[in-house]
PDB file of C-alpha atoms in Angstrom:
ATOM      1  CA  MET D   1      -9.919 -21.330 -16.335  1.00 51.00           C
ATOM      2  CA  ARG D   2     -10.599 -23.745 -19.189  1.00 49.00           C
ATOM      3  CA  THR D   3     -10.983 -20.812 -21.611  1.00 45.00           C
ATOM      4  CA  ILE D   4      -7.602 -19.417 -20.551  1.00 44.00           C
ATOM      5  CA  LYS D   5      -5.936 -22.787 -21.160  1.00 42.00           C
ATOM      6  CA  LEU D   6      -7.596 -23.051 -24.575  1.00 40.00           C
ATOM      7  CA  LEU D   7      -6.541 -19.522 -25.559  1.00 38.00           C
ATOM      8  CA  SER D   8      -2.984 -20.036 -24.336  1.00 41.00           C
ATOM      9  CA  GLY D   9      -2.823 -23.314 -26.297  1.00 42.00           C
ATOM     10  CA  MET D  10      -4.027 -21.566 -29.443  1.00 39.00           C
ATOM     11  CA  LEU D  11      -1.474 -18.794 -28.907  1.00 38.00           C
ATOM     12  CA  LEU D  12       1.321 -21.338 -28.564  1.00 35.00           C
ATOM     13  CA  VAL D  13       0.286 -23.092 -31.801  1.00 36.00           C
ATOM     14  CA  THR D  14       0.149 -19.740 -33.614  1.00 37.00           C
ATOM     15  CA  LEU D  15       3.611 -18.790 -32.375  1.00 35.00           C
ATOM     16  CA  LEU D  16       5.049 -22.147 -33.378  1.00 35.00           C
ATOM     17  CA  MET D  17       3.519 -21.938 -36.840  1.00 37.00           C
ATOM     18  CA  SER D  18       4.859 -18.423 -37.397  1.00 38.00           C
ATOM     19  CA  ALA D  19       8.302 -19.509 -36.184  1.00 39.00           C
ATOM     20  CA  CYS D  20       8.317 -22.288 -38.807  1.00 46.00           C
ATOM     21  CA  SER D  21       8.404 -19.802 -41.658  1.00 53.00           C
ATOM     22  CA  SER D  22      11.801 -20.230 -43.143  1.00 88.00           C
ATOM     23  CA  VAL D  23      11.710 -17.163 -45.380  1.00 94.00           C
ATOM     24  CA  SER D  24      12.655 -13.858 -43.829  1.00 95.00           C
ATOM     25  CA  VAL D  25      10.766 -11.029 -45.534  1.00 97.00           C
ATOM     26  CA  ALA D  26      11.399  -7.289 -45.650  1.00 96.00           C
ATOM     27  CA  THR D  27       9.459  -4.752 -47.706  1.00 96.00           C
ATOM     28  CA  ASP D  28       9.740  -1.091 -48.519  1.00 97.00           C
ATOM     29  CA  TYR D  29       7.414   1.198 -50.436  1.00 97.00           C
ATOM     30  CA  ASP D  30       6.686   4.797 -51.371  1.00 97.00           C
ATOM     31  CA  ARG D  31       4.267   6.055 -48.720  1.00 95.00           C
ATOM     32  CA  HIS D  32       2.879   8.707 -51.059  1.00 95.00           C
ATOM     33  CA  VAL D  33       1.578   6.236 -53.638  1.00 96.00           C
ATOM     34  CA  ASP D  34      -2.073   5.236 -53.773  1.00 95.00           C
ATOM     35  CA  PHE D  35      -1.763   1.490 -54.425  1.00 96.00           C
ATOM     36  CA  SER D  36      -5.517   1.122 -54.975  1.00 95.00           C
ATOM     37  CA  LYS D  37      -5.114   2.684 -58.443  1.00 96.00           C
ATOM     38  CA  TYR D  38      -3.094  -0.301 -59.679  1.00 97.00           C
ATOM     39  CA  LYS D  39      -5.207  -2.953 -61.367  1.00 97.00           C
ATOM     40  CA  THR D  40      -2.994  -4.453 -64.079  1.00 98.00           C
ATOM     41  CA  PHE D  41       0.586  -5.673 -64.351  1.00 98.00           C
ATOM     42  CA  ALA D  42       3.190  -6.938 -66.801  1.00 98.00           C
ATOM     43  CA  PHE D  43       6.687  -8.305 -66.430  1.00 98.00           C
ATOM     44  CA  TYR D  44       9.631  -5.975 -67.027  1.00 97.00           C
ATOM     45  CA  LYS D  45      11.838  -8.034 -69.329  1.00 95.00           C
ATOM     46  CA  PRO D  46      15.010  -5.867 -69.210  1.00 92.00           C
ATOM     47  CA  GLY D  47      15.135  -6.191 -65.423  1.00 91.00           C
ATOM     48  CA  ILE D  48      14.278  -9.887 -65.386  1.00 94.00           C
ATOM     49  CA  ASP D  49      16.944 -10.672 -67.988  1.00 93.00           C
ATOM     50  CA  LYS D  50      19.605  -9.334 -65.591  1.00 91.00           C
ATOM     51  CA  ALA D  51      18.690 -11.818 -62.837  1.00 91.00           C
ATOM     52  CA  GLU D  52      21.585 -14.254 -62.547  1.00 88.00           C
ATOM     53  CA  ILE D  53      19.634 -17.496 -62.343  1.00 90.00           C
ATOM     54  CA  SER D  54      18.638 -20.132 -64.865  1.00 90.00           C
ATOM     55  CA  ASP D  55      15.863 -19.376 -67.318  1.00 94.00           C
ATOM     56  CA  LEU D  56      13.916 -22.300 -65.852  1.00 93.00           C
ATOM     57  CA  ASP D  57      14.058 -20.785 -62.364  1.00 92.00           C
ATOM     58  CA  LYS D  58      13.033 -17.407 -63.799  1.00 96.00           C
ATOM     59  CA  LYS D  59       9.976 -19.064 -65.342  1.00 96.00           C
ATOM     60  CA  ARG D  60       9.125 -20.711 -62.017  1.00 96.00           C
ATOM     61  CA  ILE D  61       9.400 -17.404 -60.174  1.00 97.00           C
ATOM     62  CA  LEU D  62       7.372 -15.485 -62.769  1.00 98.00           C
ATOM     63  CA  ARG D  63       4.603 -18.121 -62.777  1.00 98.00           C
ATOM     64  CA  SER D  64       4.409 -17.886 -58.988  1.00 98.00           C
ATOM     65  CA  ILE D  65       4.290 -14.083 -59.081  1.00 98.00           C
ATOM     66  CA  GLN D  66       1.579 -14.135 -61.758  1.00 98.00           C
ATOM     67  CA  TYR D  67      -0.462 -16.625 -59.726  1.00 98.00           C
ATOM     68  CA  GLU D  68      -0.184 -14.585 -56.517  1.00 98.00           C
ATOM     69  CA  LEU D  69      -1.027 -11.257 -58.187  1.00 98.00           C
ATOM     70  CA  GLN D  70      -3.981 -12.708 -60.073  1.00 98.00           C
ATOM     71  CA  ASN D  71      -5.280 -14.202 -56.824  1.00 97.00           C
ATOM     72  CA  ARG D  72      -5.268 -10.651 -55.443  1.00 95.00           C
ATOM     73  CA  GLY D  73      -7.366  -9.390 -58.374  1.00 96.00           C
ATOM     74  CA  TYR D  74      -4.639  -7.963 -60.613  1.00 98.00           C
ATOM     75  CA  ARG D  75      -4.774  -8.722 -64.338  1.00 98.00           C
ATOM     76  CA  LEU D  76      -1.918  -9.395 -66.720  1.00 98.00           C
ATOM     77  CA  SER D  77      -2.034  -6.683 -69.407  1.00 97.00           C
ATOM     78  CA  GLU D  78      -0.178  -5.318 -72.409  1.00 96.00           C
ATOM     79  CA  ASN D  79      -0.937  -1.824 -71.077  1.00 97.00           C
ATOM     80  CA  PRO D  80      -0.081  -2.305 -67.368  1.00 98.00           C
ATOM     81  CA  ASP D  81      -0.316  -0.006 -64.372  1.00 97.00           C
ATOM     82  CA  ILE D  82       2.714  -1.644 -62.743  1.00 97.00           C
ATOM     83  CA  LEU D  83       5.747  -3.502 -64.046  1.00 98.00           C
ATOM     84  CA  VAL D  84       7.192  -6.465 -62.170  1.00 98.00           C
ATOM     85  CA  SER D  85      10.923  -7.065 -62.075  1.00 97.00           C
ATOM     86  CA  ILE D  86      13.055  -9.508 -60.090  1.00 97.00           C
ATOM     87  CA  PHE D  87      16.656  -9.984 -59.108  1.00 93.00           C
ATOM     88  CA  THR D  88      18.436 -12.483 -56.937  1.00 92.00           C
ATOM     89  CA  LYS D  89      21.474 -12.863 -54.699  1.00 88.00           C
ATOM     90  CA  GLU D  90      23.071 -16.047 -53.468  1.00 79.00           C
ATOM     91  CA  VAL D  91      25.570 -16.702 -50.666  1.00 77.00           C
ATOM     92  CA  ASP D  92      27.097 -20.040 -49.636  1.00 71.00           C
ATOM     93  CA  ARG D  93      27.130 -20.519 -45.860  1.00 69.00           C
ATOM     94  CA  VAL D  94      29.826 -22.905 -44.621  1.00 73.00           C
ATOM     95  CA  SER D  95      29.546 -24.455 -41.160  1.00 68.00           C
ATOM     96  CA  VAL D  96      32.418 -26.367 -39.557  1.00 71.00           C
ATOM     97  CA  TYR D  97      31.696 -28.582 -36.563  1.00 66.00           C
ATOM     98  CA  ASN D  98      34.615 -29.774 -34.446  1.00 65.00           C
ATOM     99  CA  ASN D  99      33.387 -32.783 -32.524  1.00 63.00           C
ATOM    100  CA  VAL D 100      36.374 -33.436 -30.268  1.00 60.00           C
ATOM    101  CA  GLY D 101      35.941 -33.966 -26.558  1.00 58.00           C
ATOM    102  CA  TRP D 102      35.857 -36.514 -23.813  1.00 55.00           C
ATOM    103  CA  GLY D 103      33.684 -39.533 -23.336  1.00 59.00           C
ATOM    104  CA  TRP D 104      33.502 -43.039 -21.992  1.00 60.00           C
ATOM    105  CA  GLY D 105      35.413 -45.724 -23.828  1.00 60.00           C
ATOM    106  CA  TYR D 106      35.498 -49.492 -23.627  1.00 64.00           C
ATOM    107  CA  TYR D 107      35.200 -50.998 -20.158  1.00 65.00           C
ATOM    108  CA  GLY D 108      34.047 -47.686 -18.707  1.00 63.00           C
ATOM    109  CA  TYR D 109      37.392 -45.882 -18.963  1.00 64.00           C
ATOM    110  CA  PRO D 110      37.215 -42.164 -19.784  1.00 63.00           C
ATOM    111  CA  TYR D 111      39.050 -40.862 -22.846  1.00 59.00           C
ATOM    112  CA  TRP D 112      39.926 -37.522 -24.380  1.00 59.00           C
ATOM    113  CA  GLY D 113      40.120 -36.821 -28.117  1.00 58.00           C
ATOM    114  CA  GLY D 114      38.664 -38.887 -30.853  1.00 56.00           C
ATOM    115  CA  GLY D 115      35.735 -37.218 -32.483  1.00 61.00           C
ATOM    116  CA  TYR D 116      35.609 -35.841 -35.990  1.00 63.00           C
ATOM    117  CA  ASN D 117      35.229 -32.656 -37.958  1.00 66.00           C
ATOM    118  CA  SER D 118      32.336 -32.100 -40.315  1.00 72.00           C
ATOM    119  CA  VAL D 119      31.743 -29.382 -42.837  1.00 70.00           C
ATOM    120  CA  SER D 120      28.380 -28.501 -44.325  1.00 67.00           C
ATOM    121  CA  THR D 121      27.483 -25.959 -46.979  1.00 67.00           C
ATOM    122  CA  GLU D 122      24.070 -24.425 -47.512  1.00 70.00           C
ATOM    123  CA  THR D 123      23.070 -21.837 -50.070  1.00 72.00           C
ATOM    124  CA  GLU D 124      21.194 -18.832 -48.729  1.00 82.00           C
ATOM    125  CA  GLY D 125      19.367 -16.889 -51.395  1.00 88.00           C
ATOM    126  CA  SER D 126      17.523 -13.616 -51.620  1.00 93.00           C
ATOM    127  CA  LEU D 127      14.731 -12.912 -54.073  1.00 96.00           C
ATOM    128  CA  TYR D 128      13.788  -9.301 -54.693  1.00 97.00           C
ATOM    129  CA  ILE D 129      10.460  -8.436 -56.302  1.00 98.00           C
ATOM    130  CA  ASP D 130      10.259  -4.866 -57.562  1.00 98.00           C
ATOM    131  CA  LEU D 131       7.019  -3.175 -58.583  1.00 98.00           C
ATOM    132  CA  ILE D 132       7.466  -0.168 -60.814  1.00 98.00           C
ATOM    133  CA  ASP D 133       4.845   2.438 -61.695  1.00 98.00           C
ATOM    134  CA  ALA D 134       4.552   1.912 -65.460  1.00 97.00           C
ATOM    135  CA  GLY D 135       3.638   5.520 -66.217  1.00 96.00           C
ATOM    136  CA  LYS D 136       6.286   7.217 -64.096  1.00 96.00           C
ATOM    137  CA  LYS D 137       8.928   4.452 -64.443  1.00 96.00           C
ATOM    138  CA  GLU D 138       9.563   4.717 -60.679  1.00 97.00           C
ATOM    139  CA  LEU D 139       9.990   1.974 -58.110  1.00 98.00           C
ATOM    140  CA  VAL D 140       6.965   2.066 -55.795  1.00 98.00           C
ATOM    141  CA  TRP D 141       7.292  -1.214 -53.846  1.00 98.00           C
ATOM    142  CA  GLN D 142      10.040  -3.721 -53.152  1.00 98.00           C
ATOM    143  CA  GLY D 143       9.879  -7.022 -51.339  1.00 98.00           C
ATOM    144  CA  LYS D 144      12.853  -9.153 -50.353  1.00 97.00           C
ATOM    145  CA  GLY D 145      12.722 -12.753 -49.194  1.00 96.00           C
ATOM    146  CA  THR D 146      15.804 -14.473 -47.762  1.00 95.00           C
ATOM    147  CA  GLY D 147      16.155 -18.128 -46.877  1.00 92.00           C
ATOM    148  CA  TYR D 148      17.894 -21.378 -47.662  1.00 87.00           C
ATOM    149  CA  LEU D 149      17.479 -22.802 -51.141  1.00 77.00           C
ATOM    150  CA  VAL D 150      16.915 -26.353 -52.271  1.00 71.00           C
ATOM    151  CA  THR D 151      19.836 -27.322 -54.484  1.00 61.00           C
ATOM    152  CA  ASN D 152      19.912 -31.107 -54.212  1.00 75.00           C
ATOM    153  CA  GLY D 153      18.196 -31.762 -57.554  1.00 80.00           C
ATOM    154  CA  ASN D 154      14.694 -32.429 -56.205  1.00 85.00           C
ATOM    155  CA  LEU D 155      12.599 -30.375 -58.652  1.00 88.00           C
ATOM    156  CA  ALA D 156       9.343 -30.738 -56.709  1.00 90.00           C
ATOM    157  CA  LYS D 157      10.966 -29.327 -53.558  1.00 89.00           C
ATOM    158  CA  LYS D 158      12.667 -26.593 -55.586  1.00 89.00           C
ATOM    159  CA  GLU D 159       9.355 -25.464 -57.098  1.00 92.00           C
ATOM    160  CA  GLU D 160       7.682 -25.647 -53.693  1.00 93.00           C
ATOM    161  CA  ARG D 161      10.455 -23.495 -52.212  1.00 92.00           C
ATOM    162  CA  ILE D 162      10.172 -20.884 -54.982  1.00 93.00           C
ATOM    163  CA  THR D 163       6.405 -20.741 -54.475  1.00 95.00           C
ATOM    164  CA  GLU D 164       6.947 -20.287 -50.737  1.00 95.00           C
ATOM    165  CA  PHE D 165       9.417 -17.420 -51.316  1.00 95.00           C
ATOM    166  CA  VAL D 166       7.056 -15.577 -53.689  1.00 97.00           C
ATOM    167  CA  LYS D 167       3.976 -16.114 -51.528  1.00 97.00           C
ATOM    168  CA  GLU D 168       5.721 -14.918 -48.351  1.00 97.00           C
ATOM    169  CA  ILE D 169       7.035 -11.787 -50.101  1.00 97.00           C
ATOM    170  CA  LEU D 170       3.764 -10.840 -51.813  1.00 97.00           C
ATOM    171  CA  GLU D 171       1.726 -11.303 -48.625  1.00 96.00           C
ATOM    172  CA  GLN D 172       2.995  -7.799 -47.830  1.00 94.00           C
ATOM    173  CA  PHE D 173       1.528  -6.332 -51.060  1.00 96.00           C
ATOM    174  CA  PRO D 174      -0.331  -4.072 -51.382  1.00 93.00           C
ATOM    175  CA  PRO D 175       0.749  -2.222 -48.264  1.00 92.00           C
ATOM    176  CA  VAL D 176      -1.777  -0.693 -45.932  1.00 79.00           C
ATOM    177  CA  SER D 177      -2.361   2.740 -47.402  1.00 59.00           C
ATOM    178  CA  THR D 178      -0.907   5.633 -45.444  1.00 48.00           C
ATOM    179  CA  GLN D 179      -2.468   8.071 -47.904  1.00 46.00           C
ATOM    180  CA  VAL D 180      -5.721   8.142 -45.915  1.00 45.00           C
ATOM    181  CA  ALA D 181      -3.932   9.083 -42.689  1.00 43.00           C
ATOM    182  CA  VAL D 182      -2.069  11.916 -44.432  1.00 42.00           C
ATOM    183  CA  VAL D 183      -5.291  13.345 -45.914  1.00 45.00           C
ATOM    184  CA  GLN D 184      -7.154  13.081 -42.586  1.00 46.00           C
ATOM    185  CA  ASN D 185      -4.406  14.985 -40.780  1.00 46.00           C
ATOM    186  CA  GLY D 186      -4.726  17.778 -43.331  1.00 47.00           C
ATOM    187  CA  GLN D 187      -1.186  17.406 -44.676  1.00 48.00           C
TER     188      GLN D 187
END
């Protein structure tokens, strides 16, 4: 009984921690590519130049990507196996709260009305990381992270948020190879 309580407690903590992730990630890849052949990477400047964000934010994103890929054993190279490109999208989300209703006023008398309206705006951004086969010049993997951005001028939080976006996206790379299953089935 004690073991069951311990396991259910651990499960609850795991679920809560996974629910706290504030970056929604989606990935897509070419199932016919053997990702184990990729060992080196470089940044694809023409694609990166098209990203509509500040050069400082581009540098932050590229440093995070380089860090994550190198931690996975990939090397930065002038003769790369894969090219890394990025692009971004941004949408302002406006929320209007109408706080009008009834309540208890002075001396315990009920009232209707009062209240206030409030408007808040948050910026939701998407970061796309594209990995391109350098030899074939074909997209082989794409990761997209979507979440709210830090835009209040706090540079430490901004850098932390960018790092979180990149880390969450690249946790899905390289994908589990489906090439083995295809070969085993004789296809």
